mmCIF file of C-alpha atoms in Angstrom:
data_model
loop_
_atom_site.group_PDB
_atom_site.id
_atom_site.type_symbol
_atom_site.label_atom_id
_atom_site.label_comp_id
_atom_site.label_asym_id
_atom_site.label_seq_id
_atom_site.Cartn_x
_atom_site.Cartn_y
_atom_site.Cartn_z
ATOM 1 C CA VAL R 29 0.000 0.000 0.000
ATOM 2 C CA ILE R 30 2.806 2.420 0.932
ATOM 3 C CA GLU R 31 4.654 1.571 -2.260
ATOM 4 C CA ARG R 32 1.520 2.213 -4.324
ATOM 5 C CA ALA R 33 0.917 5.526 -2.541
ATOM 6 C CA ILE R 34 4.500 6.680 -3.129
ATOM 7 C CA THR R 35 4.278 5.587 -6.779
ATOM 8 C CA ALA R 36 1.010 7.496 -7.220
ATOM 9 C CA VAL R 37 2.494 10.662 -5.670
ATOM 10 C CA GLY R 38 5.584 10.342 -7.874
ATOM 11 C CA ALA R 39 3.531 9.767 -11.023
ATOM 12 C CA GLY R 40 1.286 12.753 -10.224
ATOM 13 C CA THR R 41 4.282 15.014 -9.570
ATOM 14 C CA ARG R 42 5.937 13.897 -12.792
ATOM 15 C CA ARG R 43 2.738 14.498 -14.765
ATOM 16 C CA ARG R 44 2.309 18.011 -13.347
ATOM 17 C CA PHE R 45 5.988 18.856 -13.873
ATOM 18 C CA GLY R 46 5.709 17.578 -17.447
ATOM 19 C CA ARG R 47 2.664 19.774 -18.059
ATOM 20 C CA TRP R 48 4.378 22.921 -16.759
ATOM 21 C CA SER R 49 7.568 22.192 -18.704
ATOM 22 C CA GLY R 50 5.346 21.739 -21.789
ATOM 23 C CA ARG R 51 3.800 25.150 -21.129
ATOM 24 C CA ILE R 52 7.233 26.751 -20.827
ATOM 25 C CA ARG R 53 8.376 25.134 -24.099
ATOM 26 C CA PHE R 54 5.146 26.394 -25.688
ATOM 27 C CA VAL R 55 6.005 29.967 -24.658
ATOM 28 C CA GLY R 56 9.410 29.564 -26.348
ATOM 29 C CA ALA R 57 7.818 28.203 -29.538
ATOM 30 C CA LEU R 58 5.282 31.034 -29.492
ATOM 31 C CA ALA R 59 8.035 33.642 -29.141
ATOM 32 C CA ARG R 60 9.825 32.172 -32.178
ATOM 33 C CA SER R 61 6.567 32.151 -34.171
ATOM 34 C CA THR R 62 5.972 35.793 -33.285
ATOM 35 C CA VAL R 63 9.454 36.837 -34.416
ATOM 36 C CA ARG R 64 8.984 34.973 -37.715
ATOM 37 C CA TYR R 65 5.459 36.262 -38.359
ATOM 38 C CA PRO R 66 5.162 36.537 -42.178
ATOM 39 C CA PRO R 67 4.521 40.127 -43.322
ATOM 40 C CA THR R 68 1.995 38.927 -45.932
ATOM 41 C CA THR R 69 -0.361 37.776 -43.171
ATOM 42 C CA ARG R 70 -0.682 41.065 -41.331
ATOM 43 C CA ALA R 71 -4.148 41.783 -42.731
ATOM 44 C CA ALA R 72 -5.453 38.343 -41.784
ATOM 45 C CA GLY R 73 -3.801 38.587 -38.354
ATOM 46 C CA VAL R 74 -5.230 42.052 -37.742
ATOM 47 C CA ARG R 75 -8.721 40.757 -38.517
ATOM 48 C CA ILE R 76 -8.395 37.984 -35.919
ATOM 49 C CA LEU R 77 -6.939 40.543 -33.505
ATOM 50 C CA ILE R 78 -9.909 42.900 -34.006
ATOM 51 C CA ASN R 79 -12.343 40.026 -33.438
ATOM 52 C CA GLN R 80 -10.487 39.125 -30.260
ATOM 53 C CA LEU R 81 -10.572 42.742 -29.031
ATOM 54 C CA ARG R 82 -14.289 43.002 -29.794
ATOM 55 C CA PHE R 83 -15.109 39.810 -27.928
ATOM 56 C CA THR R 84 -12.651 40.182 -25.046
ATOM 57 C CA ALA R 85 -12.747 43.927 -24.442
ATOM 58 C CA VAL R 86 -15.835 45.572 -25.950
ATOM 59 C CA GLN R 87 -18.408 42.872 -25.165
ATOM 60 C CA ALA R 88 -17.063 42.524 -21.611
ATOM 61 C CA LEU R 89 -17.597 46.202 -20.763
ATOM 62 C CA PRO R 90 -21.185 46.030 -19.371
ATOM 63 C CA PHE R 91 -20.531 42.993 -17.167
ATOM 64 C CA LEU R 92 -17.161 44.279 -15.965
ATOM 65 C CA GLY R 93 -18.719 47.696 -15.335
ATOM 66 C CA VAL R 94 -21.282 46.169 -12.967
ATOM 67 C CA ILE R 95 -18.576 44.185 -11.127
ATOM 68 C CA ALA R 96 -16.381 47.307 -10.853
ATOM 69 C CA LEU R 97 -19.257 49.366 -9.500
ATOM 70 C CA VAL R 98 -20.135 46.748 -6.895
ATOM 71 C CA ILE R 99 -16.499 46.376 -5.809
ATOM 72 C CA GLY R 100 -16.009 50.158 -5.679
ATOM 73 C CA LEU R 101 -19.132 50.554 -3.537
ATOM 74 C CA ALA R 102 -18.194 47.646 -1.256
ATOM 75 C CA VAL R 103 -14.651 48.876 -0.668
ATOM 76 C CA ILE R 104 -15.649 52.477 -0.104
ATOM 77 C CA ALA R 105 -18.628 51.488 2.075
ATOM 78 C CA GLN R 106 -16.411 49.433 4.360
ATOM 79 C CA ALA R 107 -13.561 51.936 4.345
ATOM 80 C CA SER R 108 -15.860 54.977 4.859
ATOM 81 C CA ALA R 109 -17.641 53.395 7.798
ATOM 82 C CA GLN R 110 -14.338 52.727 9.569
ATOM 83 C CA ALA R 111 -12.833 56.053 8.473
ATOM 84 C CA VAL R 112 -15.714 58.076 9.926
ATOM 85 C CA ARG R 113 -15.706 55.980 13.086
ATOM 86 C CA PHE R 114 -11.971 56.294 13.729
ATOM 87 C CA GLY R 115 -11.477 59.670 12.065
ATOM 88 C CA PHE R 116 -9.115 58.847 9.236
ATOM 89 C CA THR R 117 -11.147 60.072 6.267
ATOM 90 C CA ASP R 118 -7.980 61.709 4.910
ATOM 91 C CA VAL R 119 -6.526 58.290 4.004
ATOM 92 C CA LEU R 120 -9.643 57.068 2.164
ATOM 93 C CA GLY R 121 -8.049 57.957 -1.171
ATOM 94 C CA LEU R 122 -4.939 55.984 -0.319
ATOM 95 C CA ILE R 123 -7.008 52.954 0.684
ATOM 96 C CA LEU R 124 -9.032 53.103 -2.522
ATOM 97 C CA THR R 125 -5.931 53.471 -4.635
ATOM 98 C CA THR R 126 -4.071 50.670 -2.916
ATOM 99 C CA VAL R 127 -6.929 48.194 -2.815
ATOM 100 C CA VAL R 128 -8.718 48.945 -6.082
ATOM 101 C CA VAL R 129 -6.072 50.240 -8.492
ATOM 102 C CA ARG R 130 -3.130 48.089 -7.471
ATOM 103 C CA GLU R 131 -4.806 44.852 -6.427
ATOM 104 C CA LEU R 132 -8.486 44.286 -7.150
ATOM 105 C CA GLY R 133 -8.674 46.048 -10.526
ATOM 106 C CA PRO R 134 -6.161 43.908 -12.416
ATOM 107 C CA LEU R 135 -7.048 40.752 -10.486
ATOM 108 C CA LEU R 136 -10.819 40.869 -10.982
ATOM 109 C CA THR R 137 -10.488 42.037 -14.588
ATOM 110 C CA ALA R 138 -8.232 39.059 -15.282
ATOM 111 C CA ILE R 139 -10.704 36.671 -13.647
ATOM 112 C CA VAL R 140 -13.625 38.076 -15.680
ATOM 113 C CA VAL R 141 -11.584 37.809 -18.907
ATOM 114 C CA LEU R 142 -10.545 34.282 -17.995
ATOM 115 C CA GLY R 143 -14.190 33.311 -17.445
ATOM 116 C CA ARG R 144 -15.362 34.832 -20.732
ATOM 117 C CA SER R 145 -12.446 34.661 -23.162
ATOM 118 C CA GLY R 146 -9.894 32.228 -21.720
ATOM 119 C CA THR R 147 -12.479 29.466 -21.672
ATOM 120 C CA ALA R 148 -13.556 30.403 -25.213
ATOM 121 C CA ILE R 149 -9.959 30.237 -26.480
ATOM 122 C CA ALA R 150 -9.362 26.811 -24.907
ATOM 123 C CA ALA R 151 -12.686 25.431 -26.184
ATOM 124 C CA GLU R 152 -12.253 26.873 -29.682
ATOM 125 C CA LEU R 153 -8.725 25.551 -30.156
ATOM 126 C CA ALA R 154 -9.656 22.154 -28.719
ATOM 127 C CA THR R 155 -12.575 22.034 -31.185
ATOM 128 C CA ASN R 156 -10.153 22.937 -33.997
ATOM 129 C CA GLY R 157 -8.107 19.914 -32.951
ATOM 130 C CA VAL R 158 -11.147 17.612 -32.872
ATOM 131 C CA LEU R 159 -12.224 18.809 -36.336
ATOM 132 C CA ARG R 160 -8.634 18.272 -37.558
ATOM 133 C CA GLU R 161 -8.330 21.937 -38.539
ATOM 134 C CA THR R 162 -5.038 22.384 -36.694
ATOM 135 C CA GLU R 163 -3.548 19.324 -38.348
ATOM 136 C CA ALA R 164 -4.780 20.497 -41.763
ATOM 137 C CA LEU R 165 -3.021 23.841 -41.213
ATOM 138 C CA GLU R 166 0.178 22.023 -40.255
ATOM 139 C CA SER R 167 -0.104 19.753 -43.278
ATOM 140 C CA MET R 168 -0.147 22.852 -45.508
ATOM 141 C CA GLY R 169 2.966 24.257 -43.868
ATOM 142 C CA VAL R 170 0.987 26.956 -42.030
ATOM 143 C CA ASP R 171 2.270 27.537 -38.502
ATOM 144 C CA PRO R 172 -0.786 27.052 -36.205
ATOM 145 C CA LEU R 173 0.828 29.243 -33.573
ATOM 146 C CA GLN R 174 1.091 32.157 -36.013
ATOM 147 C CA TYR R 175 -2.418 31.721 -37.317
ATOM 148 C CA LEU R 176 -4.323 30.661 -34.204
ATOM 149 C CA VAL R 177 -2.415 31.788 -31.138
ATOM 150 C CA VAL R 178 -0.355 34.961 -31.736
ATOM 151 C CA PRO R 179 -3.343 37.257 -32.549
ATOM 152 C CA ARG R 180 -5.309 35.862 -29.598
ATOM 153 C CA VAL R 181 -2.444 36.453 -27.156
ATOM 154 C CA VAL R 182 -1.862 40.005 -28.397
ATOM 155 C CA GLY R 183 -5.622 40.693 -28.325
ATOM 156 C CA ALA R 184 -6.048 39.339 -24.804
ATOM 157 C CA ALA R 185 -3.041 41.311 -23.499
ATOM 158 C CA ILE R 186 -4.309 44.600 -24.962
ATOM 159 C CA SER R 187 -7.877 43.855 -23.797
ATOM 160 C CA VAL R 188 -6.996 43.154 -20.156
ATOM 161 C CA ALA R 189 -4.757 46.237 -19.990
ATOM 162 C CA ILE R 190 -7.576 48.452 -21.325
ATOM 163 C CA LEU R 191 -10.266 46.763 -19.228
ATOM 164 C CA THR R 192 -8.191 47.206 -16.072
ATOM 165 C CA ILE R 193 -8.149 50.973 -16.586
ATOM 166 C CA PHE R 194 -11.915 50.871 -17.217
ATOM 167 C CA PHE R 195 -12.459 48.813 -14.054
ATOM 168 C CA ASP R 196 -10.383 51.224 -11.949
ATOM 169 C CA ALA R 197 -12.206 54.266 -13.334
ATOM 170 C CA VAL R 198 -15.691 52.825 -12.707
ATOM 171 C CA ALA R 199 -14.787 51.469 -9.245
ATOM 172 C CA LEU R 200 -13.199 54.743 -8.133
ATOM 173 C CA GLY R 201 -16.001 56.845 -9.649
ATOM 174 C CA GLY R 202 -18.722 54.678 -8.119
ATOM 175 C CA GLY R 203 -16.913 54.576 -4.804
ATOM 176 C CA ALA R 204 -16.533 58.351 -4.753
ATOM 177 C CA LEU R 205 -20.259 58.870 -5.403
ATOM 178 C CA PHE R 206 -21.136 56.397 -2.681
ATOM 179 C CA ALA R 207 -18.751 58.055 -0.207
ATOM 180 C CA TRP R 208 -20.369 61.411 -0.956
ATOM 181 C CA TRP R 209 -23.886 60.026 -0.534
ATOM 182 C CA MET R 210 -23.367 57.804 2.512
ATOM 183 C CA ALA R 211 -20.366 59.201 4.419
ATOM 184 C CA GLU R 212 -20.672 62.804 3.206
ATOM 185 C CA VAL R 213 -17.088 62.809 1.988
ATOM 186 C CA PRO R 214 -17.051 65.525 -0.725
ATOM 187 C CA PRO R 215 -16.165 64.066 -4.157
ATOM 188 C CA ALA R 216 -13.626 66.841 -4.735
ATOM 189 C CA ALA R 217 -11.818 65.949 -1.504
ATOM 190 C CA LEU R 218 -11.805 62.268 -2.340
ATOM 191 C CA ALA R 219 -10.669 62.948 -5.907
ATOM 192 C CA SER R 220 -7.843 65.092 -4.594
ATOM 193 C CA ALA R 221 -6.851 62.371 -2.110
ATOM 194 C CA ILE R 222 -6.889 59.748 -4.891
ATOM 195 C CA ARG R 223 -4.810 62.048 -7.110
ATOM 196 C CA ASP R 224 -2.277 62.475 -4.318
ATOM 197 C CA ALA R 225 -2.088 58.755 -3.638
ATOM 198 C CA LEU R 226 -1.970 57.705 -7.278
ATOM 199 C CA THR R 227 1.386 58.021 -9.001
ATOM 200 C CA PRO R 228 2.154 57.516 -12.715
ATOM 201 C CA LEU R 229 4.062 54.395 -11.642
ATOM 202 C CA ASP R 230 0.822 52.952 -10.216
ATOM 203 C CA LEU R 231 -0.937 53.476 -13.521
ATOM 204 C CA TRP R 232 1.892 52.046 -15.594
ATOM 205 C CA LEU R 233 2.272 49.010 -13.376
ATOM 206 C CA THR R 234 -1.484 48.431 -13.497
ATOM 207 C CA VAL R 235 -1.415 48.453 -17.282
ATOM 208 C CA VAL R 236 1.666 46.203 -17.387
ATOM 209 C CA LYS R 237 0.108 43.837 -14.874
ATOM 210 C CA GLY R 238 -3.090 43.705 -16.931
ATOM 211 C CA GLY R 239 -1.094 42.997 -20.087
ATOM 212 C CA ILE R 240 0.828 40.182 -18.396
ATOM 213 C CA PHE R 241 -2.395 38.684 -17.035
ATOM 214 C CA GLY R 242 -4.076 38.825 -20.442
ATOM 215 C CA ALA R 243 -1.125 37.324 -22.303
ATOM 216 C CA GLY R 244 -0.684 34.616 -19.648
ATOM 217 C CA ILE R 245 -4.359 33.628 -19.722
ATOM 218 C CA ALA R 246 -4.399 33.428 -23.530
ATOM 219 C CA VAL R 247 -1.132 31.442 -23.671
ATOM 220 C CA LEU R 248 -2.158 28.920 -21.022
ATOM 221 C CA CYS R 249 -5.670 28.408 -22.403
ATOM 222 C CA ALA R 250 -4.361 28.184 -25.980
ATOM 223 C CA TYR R 251 -1.789 25.599 -24.909
ATOM 224 C CA GLU R 252 -4.423 23.401 -23.297
ATOM 225 C CA GLY R 253 -6.689 23.767 -26.329
ATOM 226 C CA LEU R 254 -3.939 22.894 -28.793
ATOM 227 C CA VAL R 255 -2.447 19.896 -27.004
ATOM 228 C CA GLY R 256 -5.627 18.378 -25.619
ATOM 229 C CA GLY R 257 -8.251 18.284 -28.359
ATOM 230 C CA ARG R 258 -8.428 14.774 -29.786
ATOM 231 C CA ARG R 259 -11.995 13.686 -29.011
ATOM 232 C CA PRO R 260 -15.109 15.780 -28.292
ATOM 233 C CA THR R 261 -15.042 14.586 -24.670
ATOM 234 C CA ASP R 262 -11.568 16.168 -24.268
ATOM 235 C CA ILE R 263 -12.902 19.697 -24.806
ATOM 236 C CA PRO R 264 -14.313 20.340 -21.283
ATOM 237 C CA GLN R 265 -11.149 18.917 -19.729
ATOM 238 C CA CYS R 266 -8.989 21.256 -21.824
ATOM 239 C CA VAL R 267 -11.095 24.197 -20.638
ATOM 240 C CA THR R 268 -10.839 23.113 -16.990
ATOM 241 C CA ARG R 269 -7.061 22.684 -17.192
ATOM 242 C CA GLY R 270 -6.698 26.065 -18.895
ATOM 243 C CA VAL R 271 -8.778 27.805 -16.223
ATOM 244 C CA VAL R 272 -6.950 26.172 -13.306
ATOM 245 C CA ALA R 273 -3.504 26.945 -14.751
ATOM 246 C CA SER R 274 -4.518 30.526 -15.558
ATOM 247 C CA LEU R 275 -5.942 31.148 -12.079
ATOM 248 C CA LEU R 276 -2.731 29.879 -10.526
ATOM 249 C CA PHE R 277 -0.710 32.093 -12.878
ATOM 250 C CA VAL R 278 -2.804 35.197 -12.178
ATOM 251 C CA PHE R 279 -2.637 34.815 -8.389
ATOM 252 C CA MET R 280 1.103 34.085 -8.423
ATOM 253 C CA VAL R 281 1.864 37.100 -10.627
ATOM 254 C CA SER R 282 -0.408 39.306 -8.514
ATOM 255 C CA MET R 283 1.390 38.207 -5.359
ATOM 256 C CA SER R 284 4.787 38.802 -7.000
ATOM 257 C CA PHE R 285 3.791 42.357 -7.935
ATOM 258 C CA SER R 286 2.583 43.032 -4.377
ATOM 259 C CA VAL R 287 5.838 41.732 -2.901
ATOM 260 C CA LEU R 288 7.802 43.776 -5.447
ATOM 261 C CA PHE R 289 5.933 46.925 -4.450
ATOM 262 C CA TRP R 290 6.466 46.198 -0.782
ATOM 263 C CA LEU R 291 10.138 45.173 -0.912
ATOM 264 C CA VAL R 292 11.618 47.223 -3.724
ATOM 265 C CA LEU R 293 9.504 50.351 -3.761
ATOM 266 C CA ASP R 294 8.616 50.296 -0.053
ATOM 267 C CA ARG R 295 4.926 51.136 -0.753
ATOM 268 C CA MET N 10 13.419 8.564 -59.440
ATOM 269 C CA SER N 11 11.059 7.683 -56.582
ATOM 270 C CA ALA N 12 8.903 10.438 -55.132
ATOM 271 C CA ILE N 13 7.983 8.457 -52.025
ATOM 272 C CA ARG N 14 9.817 5.506 -50.494
ATOM 273 C CA PHE N 15 8.835 3.605 -47.331
ATOM 274 C CA THR N 16 11.305 1.037 -45.993
ATOM 275 C CA ASP N 17 10.079 -1.294 -43.207
ATOM 276 C CA VAL N 18 8.004 1.484 -41.672
ATOM 277 C CA VAL N 19 5.995 1.125 -38.467
ATOM 278 C CA PRO N 20 4.356 4.257 -37.016
ATOM 279 C CA HIS N 21 4.192 5.116 -33.319
ATOM 280 C CA ALA N 22 0.933 3.737 -31.898
ATOM 281 C CA PRO N 23 -0.041 2.039 -35.190
ATOM 282 C CA PRO N 24 -3.791 2.085 -35.915
ATOM 283 C CA ASP N 25 -5.831 -1.115 -35.851
ATOM 284 C CA GLY N 26 -5.214 -3.065 -39.022
ATOM 285 C CA TRP N 27 -1.672 -1.817 -39.626
ATOM 286 C CA PRO N 28 -0.068 -4.866 -41.233
ATOM 287 C CA GLY N 29 3.407 -4.611 -39.647
ATOM 288 C CA PRO N 30 6.549 -3.111 -41.219
ATOM 289 C CA ILE N 31 5.607 -1.844 -44.689
ATOM 290 C CA SER N 32 7.755 -1.041 -47.688
ATOM 291 C CA PHE N 33 6.779 0.513 -51.018
ATOM 292 C CA GLU N 34 8.029 2.936 -53.579
ATOM 293 C CA ILE N 35 6.096 5.429 -55.711
ATOM 294 C CA PRO N 36 7.938 6.753 -58.766
ATOM 295 C CA ALA N 37 7.649 10.429 -59.614
ATOM 296 C CA GLY N 38 4.919 11.278 -62.112
ATOM 297 C CA THR N 39 2.671 8.341 -61.281
ATOM 298 C CA PHE N 40 -0.805 8.107 -59.768
ATOM 299 C CA THR N 41 -1.222 5.642 -56.911
ATOM 300 C CA VAL N 42 -4.269 4.474 -54.956
ATOM 301 C CA PHE N 43 -3.922 2.750 -51.569
ATOM 302 C CA GLY N 44 -6.622 0.354 -50.472
ATOM 303 C CA VAL N 45 -6.466 1.117 -46.758
ATOM 304 C CA GLY N 46 -8.900 2.110 -44.014
ATOM 305 C CA PRO N 47 -9.344 5.702 -42.744
ATOM 306 C CA GLY N 48 -7.072 5.250 -39.703
ATOM 307 C CA GLU N 49 -4.262 3.783 -41.768
ATOM 308 C CA SER N 50 -4.558 6.416 -44.505
ATOM 309 C CA VAL N 51 -4.269 9.243 -41.968
ATOM 310 C CA ALA N 52 -1.253 7.506 -40.384
ATOM 311 C CA LEU N 53 0.348 7.138 -43.840
ATOM 312 C CA VAL N 54 -0.228 10.804 -44.701
ATOM 313 C CA ARG N 55 1.178 11.964 -41.348
ATOM 314 C CA LEU N 56 4.329 9.936 -41.989
ATOM 315 C CA MET N 57 4.666 11.164 -45.592
ATOM 316 C CA ILE N 58 4.442 14.850 -44.703
ATOM 317 C CA GLY N 59 6.519 14.609 -41.544
ATOM 318 C CA LEU N 60 3.847 15.358 -38.949
ATOM 319 C CA ARG N 61 4.981 12.088 -37.332
ATOM 320 C CA SER N 62 8.287 10.294 -37.503
ATOM 321 C CA PRO N 63 8.240 6.497 -37.826
ATOM 322 C CA ALA N 64 8.878 4.309 -34.776
ATOM 323 C CA GLU N 65 10.812 1.954 -37.058
ATOM 324 C CA GLY N 66 12.058 2.121 -40.621
ATOM 325 C CA ARG N 67 12.661 5.002 -42.977
ATOM 326 C CA VAL N 68 10.354 7.371 -44.855
ATOM 327 C CA GLU N 69 11.744 9.369 -47.781
ATOM 328 C CA VAL N 70 9.710 11.911 -49.733
ATOM 329 C CA LEU N 71 11.175 14.019 -52.539
ATOM 330 C CA GLY N 72 14.667 13.056 -51.459
ATOM 331 C CA CYS N 73 14.427 13.891 -47.752
ATOM 332 C CA GLU N 74 13.185 12.334 -44.543
ATOM 333 C CA PRO N 75 10.268 14.575 -43.505
ATOM 334 C CA GLY N 76 10.058 13.207 -39.939
ATOM 335 C CA ARG N 77 13.626 14.309 -39.257
ATOM 336 C CA LEU N 78 13.159 17.898 -40.412
ATOM 337 C CA GLY N 79 13.085 20.667 -37.815
ATOM 338 C CA ARG N 80 10.028 22.878 -37.269
ATOM 339 C CA TRP N 81 10.743 25.528 -39.921
ATOM 340 C CA ASP N 82 12.300 23.168 -42.486
ATOM 341 C CA GLY N 83 9.293 20.887 -42.016
ATOM 342 C CA GLN N 84 6.938 23.771 -42.752
ATOM 343 C CA ARG N 85 8.906 24.766 -45.840
ATOM 344 C CA PHE N 86 8.840 21.134 -47.016
ATOM 345 C CA ARG N 87 5.080 20.810 -46.530
ATOM 346 C CA ARG N 88 4.457 23.959 -48.563
ATOM 347 C CA ARG N 89 5.675 21.997 -51.597
ATOM 348 C CA LEU N 90 2.905 19.417 -51.117
ATOM 349 C CA GLY N 91 -0.876 19.375 -51.394
ATOM 350 C CA VAL N 92 -2.659 17.348 -48.729
ATOM 351 C CA GLY N 93 -6.337 16.866 -47.994
ATOM 352 C CA PHE N 94 -8.228 14.835 -45.420
ATOM 353 C CA ASP N 95 -11.609 13.163 -45.698
ATOM 354 C CA GLU N 96 -14.149 13.924 -42.930
ATOM 355 C CA PRO N 97 -13.488 15.775 -40.744
ATOM 356 C CA SER N 98 -12.193 17.812 -43.628
ATOM 357 C CA GLY N 99 -9.925 20.181 -41.717
ATOM 358 C CA LEU N 100 -11.406 23.204 -43.512
ATOM 359 C CA VAL N 101 -11.318 26.084 -41.019
ATOM 360 C CA SER N 102 -14.904 26.177 -39.769
ATOM 361 C CA ASN N 103 -15.194 29.907 -39.008
ATOM 362 C CA LEU N 104 -13.917 30.984 -42.443
ATOM 363 C CA ASP N 105 -15.766 30.861 -45.744
ATOM 364 C CA LEU N 106 -14.429 28.772 -48.609
ATOM 365 C CA HIS N 107 -12.628 31.683 -50.299
ATOM 366 C CA GLU N 108 -10.796 32.544 -47.052
ATOM 367 C CA ASN N 109 -9.971 28.866 -46.532
ATOM 368 C CA LEU N 110 -8.065 28.953 -49.813
ATOM 369 C CA VAL N 111 -6.437 32.310 -49.110
ATOM 370 C CA ILE N 112 -4.915 31.238 -45.756
ATOM 371 C CA PRO N 113 -2.349 28.682 -47.048
ATOM 372 C CA VAL N 114 -1.111 31.143 -49.669
ATOM 373 C CA LEU N 115 -0.853 34.065 -47.245
ATOM 374 C CA TYR N 116 0.691 32.175 -44.331
ATOM 375 C CA SER N 117 3.298 30.578 -46.558
ATOM 376 C CA GLY N 118 4.577 34.074 -47.254
ATOM 377 C CA LEU N 119 4.200 33.314 -50.982
ATOM 378 C CA ALA N 120 2.010 36.218 -52.008
ATOM 379 C CA ASP N 121 0.360 39.408 -50.844
ATOM 380 C CA ARG N 122 -3.353 39.631 -50.071
ATOM 381 C CA ASP N 123 -4.469 40.702 -53.577
ATOM 382 C CA THR N 124 -2.522 37.925 -55.281
ATOM 383 C CA ALA N 125 -3.846 35.378 -52.762
ATOM 384 C CA ASP N 126 -7.432 36.579 -53.400
ATOM 385 C CA ARG N 127 -6.976 36.267 -57.175
ATOM 386 C CA LYS N 128 -5.418 32.821 -56.842
ATOM 387 C CA ALA N 129 -8.247 31.641 -54.579
ATOM 388 C CA SER N 130 -10.893 32.870 -57.039
ATOM 389 C CA THR N 131 -9.141 31.198 -59.979
ATOM 390 C CA THR N 132 -8.783 27.901 -58.101
ATOM 391 C CA LEU N 133 -12.411 27.940 -56.951
ATOM 392 C CA SER N 134 -13.496 28.502 -60.568
ATOM 393 C CA ALA N 135 -11.256 25.688 -61.799
ATOM 394 C CA PHE N 136 -12.909 23.299 -59.346
ATOM 395 C CA GLY N 137 -16.428 24.569 -60.092
ATOM 396 C CA LEU N 138 -16.886 25.989 -56.604
ATOM 397 C CA ASP N 139 -17.605 29.659 -57.437
ATOM 398 C CA ARG N 140 -21.136 29.626 -56.045
ATOM 399 C CA TRP N 141 -19.903 28.277 -52.695
ATOM 400 C CA ALA N 142 -17.109 30.856 -52.287
ATOM 401 C CA ARG N 143 -18.863 32.709 -49.457
ATOM 402 C CA SER N 144 -20.246 29.606 -47.717
ATOM 403 C CA ARG N 145 -18.771 28.183 -44.545
ATOM 404 C CA PRO N 146 -17.677 24.525 -44.481
ATOM 405 C CA SER N 147 -20.632 23.475 -42.307
ATOM 406 C CA ASP N 148 -23.030 24.823 -44.984
ATOM 407 C CA LEU N 149 -21.460 22.757 -47.768
ATOM 408 C CA PRO N 150 -22.774 19.353 -48.879
ATOM 409 C CA PRO N 151 -20.218 16.586 -48.134
ATOM 410 C CA GLU N 152 -19.231 16.121 -51.791
ATOM 411 C CA VAL N 153 -18.615 19.851 -52.197
ATOM 412 C CA ARG N 154 -16.550 19.818 -49.006
ATOM 413 C CA ARG N 155 -14.371 17.050 -50.463
ATOM 414 C CA THR N 156 -13.870 19.032 -53.675
ATOM 415 C CA ALA N 157 -13.030 22.094 -51.583
ATOM 416 C CA VAL N 158 -10.363 20.123 -49.708
ATOM 417 C CA MET N 159 -8.810 19.188 -53.068
ATOM 418 C CA ALA N 160 -8.997 22.804 -54.237
ATOM 419 C CA ARG N 161 -7.189 23.937 -51.097
ATOM 420 C CA ALA N 162 -4.556 21.239 -51.584
ATOM 421 C CA ALA N 163 -4.018 22.368 -55.176
ATOM 422 C CA ILE N 164 -3.910 26.130 -54.654
ATOM 423 C CA ARG N 165 -0.145 26.360 -54.273
ATOM 424 C CA ASP N 166 0.590 24.202 -57.341
ATOM 425 C CA PRO N 167 2.134 21.353 -55.318
#
């Protein structure tokens, strides 16, 4: 029994290690495909990119807007109540900036994009595999990474970066209105406090973080879709693996950024 | 000169019905029909175009061993060939027939968009598929889909 248990643990570890090393090799192959992207395909690539931006960014705006508003209200409601009680309304802006702009904005945007677009990428590419479309492309000498993956990764990266800014704006705006209405904190005072707390570095890092999240989600979901789609029953498993890997990636990167801020920039 | 030569070839995970090590030779300029099942034909095609390397034996096509070519050399090699599958056809399902023919020309870096469009239109006409040019693969009758696969295989003058 002990031997079987140890063997099972070893086999599981090896399988997971193999999967992550496959993902890392995939990133390398994708980088080479991007560098060698044929100039004649720009128009076709741009069309896929526009479709990706429309689906990932534009169509996500209403849903993400609602989430941002709810989060903004929740954060400001909690923070305002404590601020009024303990008399630290002057740091409300700092709290909003730290919690919403640096942490929740990119994180929740990435999770929404993963739920809408990451799953779609994994399912679509797995379906391509089942319908033998990927193999047909390969048989014609067309690089599936250039045709299927590069535009989706670029589109997802741009989308999450843009959506993160949108999320932050709606959450801060909604939070400011709520603070004015409930805690009687004047919007001008809160806006000034947010302006003081928010540095250009915050904004740039938010955009960069969003871009990394978007690219990571698209790469991981595309990988699972491309390697896993053999039979129709494989498709849901590809999606599940893509989502789990992406969630792990997003949380790890988010934590790394927080530690970086704390250790290197002392903020 | 032989265009294709198989010497004692066994694929990895051979499909049911694979007869064991196989050897044959197809001279250039000849037309050959294999009487094999769908699983075996796909395995044969994958070996011929280098999408799989053989577990045993040697596959030579047009003077090289496709399974031993690297990623980019393999792609360049496959651009010289025309390959089509039966169902599922491998036509890209979210593109219409015209776009399906444009993609291999564009992504091979062989021509610009206008030239690829012209070539796709000419090929569709040659195969009698003009009226289906703006239809997606799922809207095509099976026999038209098969013809479309051949048109796509022929578009780069393999």
